PDB file of C-alpha atoms and ligand atoms in Angstrom:
ATOM      1  CA  UNK X   1       4.710 -15.427 -22.170  1.00  0.00           C
ATOM      2  CA  UNK X   2       6.951 -13.071 -24.069  1.00  0.00           C
ATOM      3  CA  UNK X   3      10.716 -13.565 -24.163  1.00  0.00           C
ATOM      4  CA  UNK X   4      12.947 -10.586 -24.900  1.00  0.00           C
ATOM      5  CA  UNK X   5      16.734 -10.654 -25.238  1.00  0.00           C
ATOM      6  CA  UNK X   6      17.412  -6.995 -26.129  1.00  0.00           C
ATOM      7  CA  UNK X   7      16.783  -3.721 -24.310  1.00  0.00           C
ATOM      8  CA  UNK X   8      15.082  -2.317 -27.395  1.00  0.00           C
ATOM      9  CA  UNK X   9      12.761  -5.319 -27.732  1.00  0.00           C
ATOM     10  CA  UNK X  10      11.880  -5.177 -24.044  1.00  0.00           C
ATOM     11  CA  UNK X  11      11.080  -1.459 -24.172  1.00  0.00           C
ATOM     12  CA  UNK X  12       8.866  -1.981 -27.223  1.00  0.00           C
ATOM     13  CA  UNK X  13       6.915  -4.795 -25.540  1.00  0.00           C
ATOM     14  CA  UNK X  14       6.564  -2.801 -22.317  1.00  0.00           C
ATOM     15  CA  UNK X  15       5.285   0.196 -24.237  1.00  0.00           C
ATOM     16  CA  UNK X  16       2.660  -1.896 -26.050  1.00  0.00           C
ATOM     17  CA  UNK X  17       1.548  -3.667 -22.863  1.00  0.00           C
ATOM     18  CA  UNK X  18       1.514  -0.541 -20.738  1.00  0.00           C
ATOM     19  CA  UNK X  19      -0.766   1.545 -22.877  1.00  0.00           C
ATOM     20  CA  UNK X  20      -3.521   0.837 -20.395  1.00  0.00           C
ATOM     21  CA  UNK X  21      -1.252   1.762 -17.449  1.00  0.00           C
ATOM     22  CA  UNK X  22      -1.064  -1.538 -15.544  1.00  0.00           C
ATOM     23  CA  UNK X  23       0.936  -1.946 -12.339  1.00  0.00           C
ATOM     24  CA  UNK X  24       4.341  -3.333 -13.348  1.00  0.00           C
ATOM     25  CA  UNK X  25       6.259  -5.741 -11.109  1.00  0.00           C
ATOM     26  CA  UNK X  26       9.836  -6.916 -11.527  1.00  0.00           C
ATOM     27  CA  UNK X  27      11.680 -10.016 -10.263  1.00  0.00           C
ATOM     28  CA  UNK X  28      15.414 -10.051 -11.022  1.00  0.00           C
ATOM     29  CA  UNK X  29      17.091 -13.499 -10.996  1.00  0.00           C
ATOM     30  CA  UNK X  30      20.266 -15.205 -12.136  1.00  0.00           C
ATOM     31  CA  UNK X  31      18.339 -18.250 -13.394  1.00  0.00           C
ATOM     32  CA  UNK X  32      18.629 -21.917 -12.351  1.00  0.00           C
ATOM     33  CA  UNK X  33      15.142 -21.204 -11.076  1.00  0.00           C
ATOM     34  CA  UNK X  34      13.675 -23.067  -8.101  1.00  0.00           C
ATOM     35  CA  UNK X  35      10.684 -22.763  -5.777  1.00  0.00           C
ATOM     36  CA  UNK X  36      12.333 -19.816  -3.966  1.00  0.00           C
ATOM     37  CA  UNK X  37      12.301 -17.797  -7.193  1.00  0.00           C
ATOM     38  CA  UNK X  38       8.778 -18.997  -8.013  1.00  0.00           C
ATOM     39  CA  UNK X  39       7.531 -17.732  -4.633  1.00  0.00           C
ATOM     40  CA  UNK X  40       8.762 -14.233  -5.551  1.00  0.00           C
ATOM     41  CA  UNK X  41       7.143 -14.423  -8.990  1.00  0.00           C
ATOM     42  CA  UNK X  42       3.892 -15.635  -7.386  1.00  0.00           C
ATOM     43  CA  UNK X  43       3.917 -12.625  -5.028  1.00  0.00           C
ATOM     44  CA  UNK X  44       4.586 -10.313  -7.980  1.00  0.00           C
ATOM     45  CA  UNK X  45       1.855 -11.770 -10.206  1.00  0.00           C
ATOM     46  CA  UNK X  46      -0.609 -11.593  -7.297  1.00  0.00           C
ATOM     47  CA  UNK X  47       0.166  -7.901  -6.669  1.00  0.00           C
ATOM     48  CA  UNK X  48       0.739  -6.589 -10.204  1.00  0.00           C
ATOM     49  CA  UNK X  49      -0.976  -6.631 -13.590  1.00  0.00           C
ATOM     50  CA  UNK X  50       2.211  -7.315 -15.533  1.00  0.00           C
ATOM     51  CA  UNK X  51       5.485  -8.877 -14.367  1.00  0.00           C
ATOM     52  CA  UNK X  52       8.980  -8.839 -15.842  1.00  0.00           C
ATOM     53  CA  UNK X  53      11.329 -11.652 -14.744  1.00  0.00           C
ATOM     54  CA  UNK X  54      14.956 -11.158 -15.705  1.00  0.00           C
ATOM     55  CA  UNK X  55      17.370 -14.066 -16.025  1.00  0.00           C
ATOM     56  CA  UNK X  56      20.900 -12.730 -16.138  1.00  0.00           C
ATOM     57  CA  UNK X  57      24.053 -14.069 -14.484  1.00  0.00           C
ATOM     58  CA  UNK X  58      25.641 -10.744 -13.664  1.00  0.00           C
ATOM     59  CA  UNK X  59      29.441 -11.040 -14.072  1.00  0.00           C
ATOM     60  CA  UNK X  60      30.288  -7.853 -12.130  1.00  0.00           C
ATOM     61  CA  UNK X  61      28.924  -9.219  -8.839  1.00  0.00           C
ATOM     62  CA  UNK X  62      31.219 -12.262  -8.826  1.00  0.00           C
ATOM     63  CA  UNK X  63      34.546 -11.717  -7.077  1.00  0.00           C
ATOM     64  CA  UNK X  64      35.563 -15.306  -7.794  1.00  0.00           C
ATOM     65  CA  UNK X  65      35.897 -16.291 -11.510  1.00  0.00           C
ATOM     66  CA  UNK X  66      35.520 -20.030 -10.688  1.00  0.00           C
ATOM     67  CA  UNK X  67      32.193 -19.340  -8.926  1.00  0.00           C
ATOM     68  CA  UNK X  68      30.950 -17.464 -12.004  1.00  0.00           C
ATOM     69  CA  UNK X  69      32.098 -20.221 -14.327  1.00  0.00           C
ATOM     70  CA  UNK X  70      30.415 -22.958 -12.278  1.00  0.00           C
ATOM     71  CA  UNK X  71      27.198 -21.010 -11.671  1.00  0.00           C
ATOM     72  CA  UNK X  72      24.310 -23.243 -12.937  1.00  0.00           C
ATOM     73  CA  UNK X  73      22.957 -22.023 -16.247  1.00  0.00           C
ATOM     74  CA  UNK X  74      20.002 -23.500 -18.152  1.00  0.00           C
ATOM     75  CA  UNK X  75      17.795 -20.761 -19.576  1.00  0.00           C
ATOM     76  CA  UNK X  76      15.747 -23.138 -21.712  1.00  0.00           C
ATOM     77  CA  UNK X  77      14.772 -25.218 -18.664  1.00  0.00           C
ATOM     78  CA  UNK X  78      13.983 -22.011 -16.715  1.00  0.00           C
ATOM     79  CA  UNK X  79      11.707 -20.743 -19.487  1.00  0.00           C
ATOM     80  CA  UNK X  80       9.885 -24.106 -19.682  1.00  0.00           C
ATOM     81  CA  UNK X  81       9.315 -24.012 -15.914  1.00  0.00           C
ATOM     82  CA  UNK X  82       7.986 -20.435 -16.041  1.00  0.00           C
ATOM     83  CA  UNK X  83       5.718 -21.286 -18.974  1.00  0.00           C
ATOM     84  CA  UNK X  84       4.165 -24.157 -17.025  1.00  0.00           C
ATOM     85  CA  UNK X  85       3.396 -22.077 -13.955  1.00  0.00           C
ATOM     86  CA  UNK X  86       2.654 -18.522 -15.009  1.00  0.00           C
ATOM     87  CA  UNK X  87       0.841 -16.664 -17.778  1.00  0.00           C
ATOM     88  CA  UNK X  88       1.389 -13.157 -18.850  1.00  0.00           C
ATOM     89  CA  UNK X  89       5.073 -12.879 -17.883  1.00  0.00           C
ATOM     90  CA  UNK X  90       7.694 -10.971 -19.797  1.00  0.00           C
ATOM     91  CA  UNK X  91      11.018 -12.798 -19.477  1.00  0.00           C
ATOM     92  CA  UNK X  92      14.143 -10.751 -20.156  1.00  0.00           C
ATOM     93  CA  UNK X  93      17.285 -12.817 -20.906  1.00  0.00           C
ATOM     94  CA  UNK X  94      19.938 -10.414 -22.209  1.00  0.00           C
ATOM     95  CA  UNK X  95      23.580 -11.243 -22.970  1.00  0.00           C
ATOM     96  CA  UNK X  96      26.336  -9.542 -20.911  1.00  0.00           C
ATOM     97  CA  UNK X  97      27.192  -7.413 -23.949  1.00  0.00           C
ATOM     98  CA  UNK X  98      23.590  -6.256 -24.317  1.00  0.00           C
ATOM     99  CA  UNK X  99      23.683  -4.999 -20.725  1.00  0.00           C
ATOM    100  CA  UNK X 100      27.251  -3.759 -20.407  1.00  0.00           C
ATOM    101  CA  UNK X 101      28.022  -2.555 -23.971  1.00  0.00           C
ATOM    102  CA  UNK X 102      31.401  -4.296 -23.875  1.00  0.00           C
ATOM    103  CA  UNK X 103      32.489  -2.559 -20.617  1.00  0.00           C
ATOM    104  CA  UNK X 104      32.148  -5.129 -17.854  1.00  0.00           C
ATOM    105  CA  UNK X 105      32.617  -2.644 -15.023  1.00  0.00           C
ATOM    106  CA  UNK X 106      30.771  -1.941 -11.800  1.00  0.00           C
ATOM    107  CA  UNK X 107      29.917   1.526 -10.586  1.00  0.00           C
ATOM    108  CA  UNK X 108      30.880   2.433  -7.035  1.00  0.00           C
ATOM    109  CA  UNK X 109      28.115   3.191  -4.517  1.00  0.00           C
ATOM    110  CA  UNK X 110      28.153   4.581  -1.007  1.00  0.00           C
ATOM    111  CA  UNK X 111      25.879   2.197   0.838  1.00  0.00           C
ATOM    112  CA  UNK X 112      26.940   3.809   4.127  1.00  0.00           C
ATOM    113  CA  UNK X 113      28.800   0.769   5.407  1.00  0.00           C
ATOM    114  CA  UNK X 114      25.987  -1.759   4.813  1.00  0.00           C
ATOM    115  CA  UNK X 115      28.114  -3.188   2.003  1.00  0.00           C
ATOM    116  CA  UNK X 116      31.246  -3.682   4.079  1.00  0.00           C
ATOM    117  CA  UNK X 117      29.817  -6.193   6.553  1.00  0.00           C
ATOM    118  CA  UNK X 118      29.242  -9.937   6.153  1.00  0.00           C
ATOM    119  CA  UNK X 119      28.933 -10.713   2.407  1.00  0.00           C
ATOM    120  CA  UNK X 120      30.704  -7.467   1.510  1.00  0.00           C
ATOM    121  CA  UNK X 121      33.668  -8.303   3.744  1.00  0.00           C
ATOM    122  CA  UNK X 122      34.114 -11.701   2.084  1.00  0.00           C
ATOM    123  CA  UNK X 123      33.147 -10.876  -1.523  1.00  0.00           C
ATOM    124  CA  UNK X 124      35.128  -7.908  -2.715  1.00  0.00           C
ATOM    125  CA  UNK X 125      33.057  -5.500  -4.848  1.00  0.00           C
ATOM    126  CA  UNK X 126      30.016  -7.807  -4.737  1.00  0.00           C
ATOM    127  CA  UNK X 127      27.475  -5.145  -3.782  1.00  0.00           C
ATOM    128  CA  UNK X 128      28.822  -2.605  -6.275  1.00  0.00           C
ATOM    129  CA  UNK X 129      28.136  -5.279  -8.925  1.00  0.00           C
ATOM    130  CA  UNK X 130      24.639  -5.871  -7.534  1.00  0.00           C
ATOM    131  CA  UNK X 131      23.961  -2.101  -7.445  1.00  0.00           C
ATOM    132  CA  UNK X 132      25.235  -1.664 -11.004  1.00  0.00           C
ATOM    133  CA  UNK X 133      23.042  -4.348 -12.551  1.00  0.00           C
ATOM    134  CA  UNK X 134      19.972  -3.302 -10.563  1.00  0.00           C
ATOM    135  CA  UNK X 135      20.380   0.372 -11.446  1.00  0.00           C
ATOM    136  CA  UNK X 136      20.561  -0.641 -15.115  1.00  0.00           C
ATOM    137  CA  UNK X 137      17.506  -2.909 -14.884  1.00  0.00           C
ATOM    138  CA  UNK X 138      15.430  -0.570 -12.697  1.00  0.00           C
ATOM    139  CA  UNK X 139      15.986   2.420 -14.989  1.00  0.00           C
ATOM    140  CA  UNK X 140      15.271   0.318 -18.091  1.00  0.00           C
ATOM    141  CA  UNK X 141      12.135  -1.449 -16.839  1.00  0.00           C
ATOM    142  CA  UNK X 142      10.792   1.242 -14.459  1.00  0.00           C
ATOM    143  CA  UNK X 143       8.676  -1.123 -12.330  1.00  0.00           C
ATOM    144  CA  UNK X 144       6.428   0.149  -9.531  1.00  0.00           C
ATOM    145  CA  UNK X 145       7.377  -2.835  -7.368  1.00  0.00           C
ATOM    146  CA  UNK X 146      10.424  -5.127  -7.290  1.00  0.00           C
ATOM    147  CA  UNK X 147      10.618  -8.404  -5.355  1.00  0.00           C
ATOM    148  CA  UNK X 148      13.633  -9.762  -3.469  1.00  0.00           C
ATOM    149  CA  UNK X 149      14.121 -12.770  -1.189  1.00  0.00           C
ATOM    150  CA  UNK X 150      15.101 -12.544   2.466  1.00  0.00           C
ATOM    151  CA  UNK X 151      17.429 -15.444   1.587  1.00  0.00           C
ATOM    152  CA  UNK X 152      19.821 -12.657   0.528  1.00  0.00           C
ATOM    153  CA  UNK X 153      18.839 -10.446   3.448  1.00  0.00           C
ATOM    154  CA  UNK X 154      21.838  -8.107   3.266  1.00  0.00           C
ATOM    155  CA  UNK X 155      21.184  -7.635  -0.448  1.00  0.00           C
ATOM    156  CA  UNK X 156      17.551  -6.779   0.325  1.00  0.00           C
ATOM    157  CA  UNK X 157      18.674  -4.039   2.749  1.00  0.00           C
ATOM    158  CA  UNK X 158      21.155  -2.710   0.180  1.00  0.00           C
ATOM    159  CA  UNK X 159      18.544  -2.636  -2.582  1.00  0.00           C
ATOM    160  CA  UNK X 160      16.270  -0.573  -0.311  1.00  0.00           C
ATOM    161  CA  UNK X 161      19.187   1.835   0.172  1.00  0.00           C
ATOM    162  CA  UNK X 162      19.944   1.850  -3.584  1.00  0.00           C
ATOM    163  CA  UNK X 163      16.461   3.073  -4.527  1.00  0.00           C
ATOM    164  CA  UNK X 164      16.746   5.792  -1.848  1.00  0.00           C
ATOM    165  CA  UNK X 165      20.192   6.883  -3.133  1.00  0.00           C
ATOM    166  CA  UNK X 166      18.974   6.946  -6.749  1.00  0.00           C
ATOM    167  CA  UNK X 167      15.608   8.407  -5.715  1.00  0.00           C
ATOM    168  CA  UNK X 168      13.709   5.824  -7.773  1.00  0.00           C
ATOM    169  CA  UNK X 169       9.941   5.486  -7.184  1.00  0.00           C
ATOM    170  CA  UNK X 170      10.124   1.702  -6.748  1.00  0.00           C
ATOM    171  CA  UNK X 171       8.678  -0.177  -3.790  1.00  0.00           C
ATOM    172  CA  UNK X 172      11.054  -2.947  -2.705  1.00  0.00           C
ATOM    173  CA  UNK X 173       9.149  -5.988  -1.448  1.00  0.00           C
ATOM    174  CA  UNK X 174      10.949  -8.562   0.734  1.00  0.00           C
ATOM    175  CA  UNK X 175       9.717 -12.173   0.507  1.00  0.00           C
ATOM    176  CA  UNK X 176      10.270 -14.966   3.087  1.00  0.00           C
ATOM    177  CA  UNK X 177      12.963 -17.626   2.661  1.00  0.00           C
ATOM    178  CA  UNK X 178      11.648 -20.686   0.861  1.00  0.00           C
ATOM    179  CA  UNK X 179      13.123 -23.903   2.306  1.00  0.00           C
ATOM    180  CA  UNK X 180      13.263 -27.543   1.309  1.00  0.00           C
ATOM    181  CA  UNK X 181      11.301 -29.942   3.540  1.00  0.00           C
ATOM    182  CA  UNK X 182      14.529 -30.579   5.489  1.00  0.00           C
ATOM    183  CA  UNK X 183      14.932 -26.868   6.256  1.00  0.00           C
ATOM    184  CA  UNK X 184      17.756 -26.276   3.762  1.00  0.00           C
ATOM    185  CA  UNK X 185      17.272 -22.849   2.165  1.00  0.00           C
ATOM    186  CA  UNK X 186      16.653 -23.280  -1.553  1.00  0.00           C
ATOM    187  CA  UNK X 187      19.471 -21.931  -3.678  1.00  0.00           C
ATOM    188  CA  UNK X 188      20.649 -22.294  -7.266  1.00  0.00           C
ATOM    189  CA  UNK X 189      23.992 -23.390  -5.832  1.00  0.00           C
ATOM    190  CA  UNK X 190      22.292 -26.429  -4.169  1.00  0.00           C
ATOM    191  CA  UNK X 191      22.257 -27.933  -7.682  1.00  0.00           C
ATOM    192  CA  UNK X 192      25.988 -28.452  -7.205  1.00  0.00           C
ATOM    193  CA  UNK X 193      25.482 -30.588  -4.066  1.00  0.00           C
ATOM    194  CA  UNK X 194      24.905 -34.359  -4.056  1.00  0.00           C
ATOM    195  CA  UNK X 195      22.435 -36.002  -1.653  1.00  0.00           C
ATOM    196  CA  UNK X 196      25.040 -36.510   1.052  1.00  0.00           C
ATOM    197  CA  UNK X 197      26.313 -32.954   0.784  1.00  0.00           C
ATOM    198  CA  UNK X 198      22.759 -31.608   0.969  1.00  0.00           C
ATOM    199  CA  UNK X 199      22.370 -33.424   4.260  1.00  0.00           C
ATOM    200  CA  UNK X 200      25.648 -31.967   5.524  1.00  0.00           C
ATOM    201  CA  UNK X 201      24.577 -28.513   4.373  1.00  0.00           C
ATOM    202  CA  UNK X 202      21.805 -28.638   6.987  1.00  0.00           C
ATOM    203  CA  UNK X 203      24.439 -27.545   9.507  1.00  0.00           C
ATOM    204  CA  UNK X 204      23.792 -23.968   8.365  1.00  0.00           C
ATOM    205  CA  UNK X 205      20.086 -24.100   9.205  1.00  0.00           C
ATOM    206  CA  UNK X 206      20.717 -26.060  12.418  1.00  0.00           C
ATOM    207  CA  UNK X 207      23.187 -23.412  13.611  1.00  0.00           C
ATOM    208  CA  UNK X 208      20.603 -20.698  12.937  1.00  0.00           C
ATOM    209  CA  UNK X 209      17.917 -22.631  14.845  1.00  0.00           C
ATOM    210  CA  UNK X 210      20.318 -23.070  17.758  1.00  0.00           C
ATOM    211  CA  UNK X 211      21.008 -19.322  17.792  1.00  0.00           C
ATOM    212  CA  UNK X 212      17.273 -18.609  17.735  1.00  0.00           C
ATOM    213  CA  UNK X 213      16.686 -20.930  20.654  1.00  0.00           C
ATOM    214  CA  UNK X 214      19.534 -19.493  22.714  1.00  0.00           C
ATOM    215  CA  UNK X 215      19.060 -15.827  21.802  1.00  0.00           C
ATOM    216  CA  UNK X 216      18.064 -13.845  24.897  1.00  0.00           C
ATOM    217  CA  UNK X 217      19.301 -16.524  27.312  1.00  0.00           C
ATOM    218  CA  UNK X 218      22.977 -16.607  26.291  1.00  0.00           C
ATOM    219  CA  UNK X 219      25.038 -13.692  25.091  1.00  0.00           C
ATOM    220  CA  UNK X 220      25.724 -13.360  21.368  1.00  0.00           C
ATOM    221  CA  UNK X 221      29.497 -13.896  21.638  1.00  0.00           C
ATOM    222  CA  UNK X 222      28.964 -17.269  23.364  1.00  0.00           C
ATOM    223  CA  UNK X 223      26.408 -18.389  20.771  1.00  0.00           C
ATOM    224  CA  UNK X 224      28.798 -17.432  17.968  1.00  0.00           C
ATOM    225  CA  UNK X 225      31.657 -19.288  19.658  1.00  0.00           C
ATOM    226  CA  UNK X 226      29.546 -22.470  19.917  1.00  0.00           C
ATOM    227  CA  UNK X 227      28.569 -22.309  16.257  1.00  0.00           C
ATOM    228  CA  UNK X 228      32.154 -21.661  15.165  1.00  0.00           C
ATOM    229  CA  UNK X 229      33.260 -24.705  17.167  1.00  0.00           C
ATOM    230  CA  UNK X 230      30.565 -26.859  15.528  1.00  0.00           C
ATOM    231  CA  UNK X 231      31.755 -25.825  12.046  1.00  0.00           C
ATOM    232  CA  UNK X 232      35.409 -26.410  12.986  1.00  0.00           C
ATOM    233  CA  UNK X 233      34.588 -30.044  13.771  1.00  0.00           C
ATOM    234  CA  UNK X 234      33.379 -30.597  10.198  1.00  0.00           C
ATOM    235  CA  UNK X 235      36.368 -30.889   7.862  1.00  0.00           C
ATOM    236  CA  UNK X 236      34.296 -30.326   4.687  1.00  0.00           C
ATOM    237  CA  UNK X 237      33.194 -26.874   5.860  1.00  0.00           C
ATOM    238  CA  UNK X 238      34.951 -23.532   5.881  1.00  0.00           C
ATOM    239  CA  UNK X 239      32.913 -20.986   7.812  1.00  0.00           C
ATOM    240  CA  UNK X 240      33.154 -17.450   6.423  1.00  0.00           C
ATOM    241  CA  UNK X 241      31.092 -15.864   9.185  1.00  0.00           C
ATOM    242  CA  UNK X 242      28.342 -16.419  11.719  1.00  0.00           C
ATOM    243  CA  UNK X 243      26.900 -13.101  12.801  1.00  0.00           C
ATOM    244  CA  UNK X 244      24.110 -11.964  15.115  1.00  0.00           C
ATOM    245  CA  UNK X 245      23.116  -8.500  14.035  1.00  0.00           C
ATOM    246  CA  UNK X 246      20.490  -5.756  14.055  1.00  0.00           C
ATOM    247  CA  UNK X 247      18.023  -6.597  11.250  1.00  0.00           C
ATOM    248  CA  UNK X 248      18.071  -3.048   9.873  1.00  0.00           C
ATOM    249  CA  UNK X 249      21.607  -1.725  10.368  1.00  0.00           C
ATOM    250  CA  UNK X 250      23.266  -5.175  10.212  1.00  0.00           C
ATOM    251  CA  UNK X 251      25.544  -4.028  13.066  1.00  0.00           C
ATOM    252  CA  UNK X 252      26.661  -6.959  15.258  1.00  0.00           C
ATOM    253  CA  UNK X 253      24.561  -7.027  18.430  1.00  0.00           C
ATOM    254  CA  UNK X 254      26.220  -5.901  21.654  1.00  0.00           C
ATOM    255  CA  UNK X 255      23.328  -5.502  24.071  1.00  0.00           C
ATOM    256  CA  UNK X 256      19.787  -6.516  23.228  1.00  0.00           C
ATOM    257  CA  UNK X 257      17.270  -3.696  22.882  1.00  0.00           C
ATOM    258  CA  UNK X 258      13.750  -5.160  23.085  1.00  0.00           C
ATOM    259  CA  UNK X 259      12.491  -2.554  20.611  1.00  0.00           C
ATOM    260  CA  UNK X 260      14.862  -3.757  17.871  1.00  0.00           C
ATOM    261  CA  UNK X 261      14.709  -6.800  15.576  1.00  0.00           C
ATOM    262  CA  UNK X 262      17.708  -9.099  15.307  1.00  0.00           C
ATOM    263  CA  UNK X 263      18.780 -11.819  12.882  1.00  0.00           C
ATOM    264  CA  UNK X 264      21.485 -14.463  12.706  1.00  0.00           C
ATOM    265  CA  UNK X 265      23.442 -14.799   9.446  1.00  0.00           C
ATOM    266  CA  UNK X 266      25.715 -17.582   8.254  1.00  0.00           C
ATOM    267  CA  UNK X 267      27.961 -18.107   5.209  1.00  0.00           C
ATOM    268  CA  UNK X 268      30.123 -21.173   4.666  1.00  0.00           C
ATOM    269  CA  UNK X 269      31.832 -23.149   1.958  1.00  0.00           C
ATOM    270  CA  UNK X 270      30.896 -26.820   1.736  1.00  0.00           C
ATOM    271  CA  UNK X 271      33.698 -28.061  -0.498  1.00  0.00           C
ATOM    272  CA  UNK X 272      33.845 -25.361  -3.158  1.00  0.00           C
ATOM    273  CA  UNK X 273      30.132 -24.441  -2.961  1.00  0.00           C
ATOM    274  CA  UNK X 274      29.406 -21.279  -0.989  1.00  0.00           C
ATOM    275  CA  UNK X 275      26.114 -21.290   0.923  1.00  0.00           C
ATOM    276  CA  UNK X 276      24.359 -18.555   2.910  1.00  0.00           C
ATOM    277  CA  UNK X 277      21.307 -18.489   5.160  1.00  0.00           C
ATOM    278  CA  UNK X 278      19.750 -16.352   7.897  1.00  0.00           C
ATOM    279  CA  UNK X 279      16.901 -16.350  10.389  1.00  0.00           C
ATOM    280  CA  UNK X 280      14.845 -13.845  12.429  1.00  0.00           C
ATOM    281  CA  UNK X 281      15.706 -14.192  16.130  1.00  0.00           C
ATOM    282  CA  UNK X 282      12.864 -12.185  17.737  1.00  0.00           C
TER     283      UNK X 282
HETATM  284  P1  LIG U   1      19.362 -15.273  -7.481  1.00  0.00           P
HETATM  285  O1  LIG U   1      18.892 -15.920  -8.730  1.00  0.00           O
HETATM  286  O2  LIG U   1      20.089 -16.202  -6.553  1.00  0.00           O
HETATM  287  O3  LIG U   1      20.082 -13.968  -7.733  1.00  0.00           O
HETATM  288  O4  LIG U   1      18.061 -14.874  -6.683  1.00  0.00           O
HETATM  289  C1  LIG U   1      17.081 -14.043  -7.248  1.00  0.00           C
HETATM  290  C2  LIG U   1      16.113 -13.633  -6.173  1.00  0.00           C
HETATM  291  O5  LIG U   1      15.504 -14.796  -5.615  1.00  0.00           O
HETATM  292  C3  LIG U   1      16.810 -12.895  -5.014  1.00  0.00           C
HETATM  293  O6  LIG U   1      15.983 -11.835  -4.594  1.00  0.00           O
HETATM  294  C4  LIG U   1      16.914 -13.975  -3.964  1.00  0.00           C
HETATM  295  O7  LIG U   1      16.962 -13.471  -2.645  1.00  0.00           O
HETATM  296  C5  LIG U   1      15.641 -14.752  -4.215  1.00  0.00           C
HETATM  297  N1  LIG U   1      15.775 -16.111  -3.668  1.00  0.00           N
HETATM  298  C6  LIG U   1      16.731 -17.022  -3.956  1.00  0.00           C
HETATM  299  N2  LIG U   1      16.555 -18.128  -3.212  1.00  0.00           N
HETATM  300  C7  LIG U   1      15.461 -17.902  -2.434  1.00  0.00           C
HETATM  301  C8  LIG U   1      14.770 -18.660  -1.444  1.00  0.00           C
HETATM  302  N3  LIG U   1      15.165 -19.868  -1.076  1.00  0.00           N
HETATM  303  N4  LIG U   1      13.692 -18.093  -0.857  1.00  0.00           N
HETATM  304  C9  LIG U   1      13.277 -16.849  -1.195  1.00  0.00           C
HETATM  305  N5  LIG U   1      13.880 -16.083  -2.117  1.00  0.00           N
HETATM  306  C10 LIG U   1      14.959 -16.601  -2.730  1.00  0.00           C
END
């Protein structure tokens, strides 16, 4: 495994390794790695000859300074875990200054409204920050394929739009949500939950399962109302949104078209930890 911390170093290593023209895969992460991340890296190493994993907590995608400050950060532990499980990775762990040259600013993108729904409505400027860091990393690394989790389903749709807007020849691969045995979606932020809170956090997954069961028999507004009521009963939770939407446009469903795919999406604070999850409904 090769670890690079500078753009120059990374480019040099890529140039050496790519002399024989291997297929290059890329998995961007913010570290605090868990089995969800490893499932993406596994998919990438299965598909590609060479894989770059970036570990970078991107400041411009955080609208809330406290969330950024408390974001779990242990690069040494992440590197040990990668070393145990994978060979032949290039791990890129730059500093914010290395990436942003002292100007911590996000570019503005026109994601045609995809960025204004759900996460975008609750996290001001979040997707501009995501677009900015990914444009920088995509144009630096120039992978043929990049891997993203359906855990951040809205982000996955936005990344697909980003490569179309920038006209980059990168195939965006979506990977299924990796869950704990209980059903809780794995997340770096789960590290901030104790055992009891992790049990409480299951309300997100349970609400998604309920929506899946009721979808098609009850109308979406009634399902959403039931879920909102369930969250209201729990004093430790603050629900940001529960949405039932078209899987491609992310538009809230009005009438069900059997030719379209739909998903349910949830975001809620448990104490001061913000959790998100989603599920395919049909
Ligand atoms: P993050 O480090 O949270 O920015 O996540 C990096 C990548 O891992 C993103 O593409 C996420 O969607 C993906 N990811 C995070 N958690 C999971 C999970 N539980 N299952 C699948 N992919 C995940």
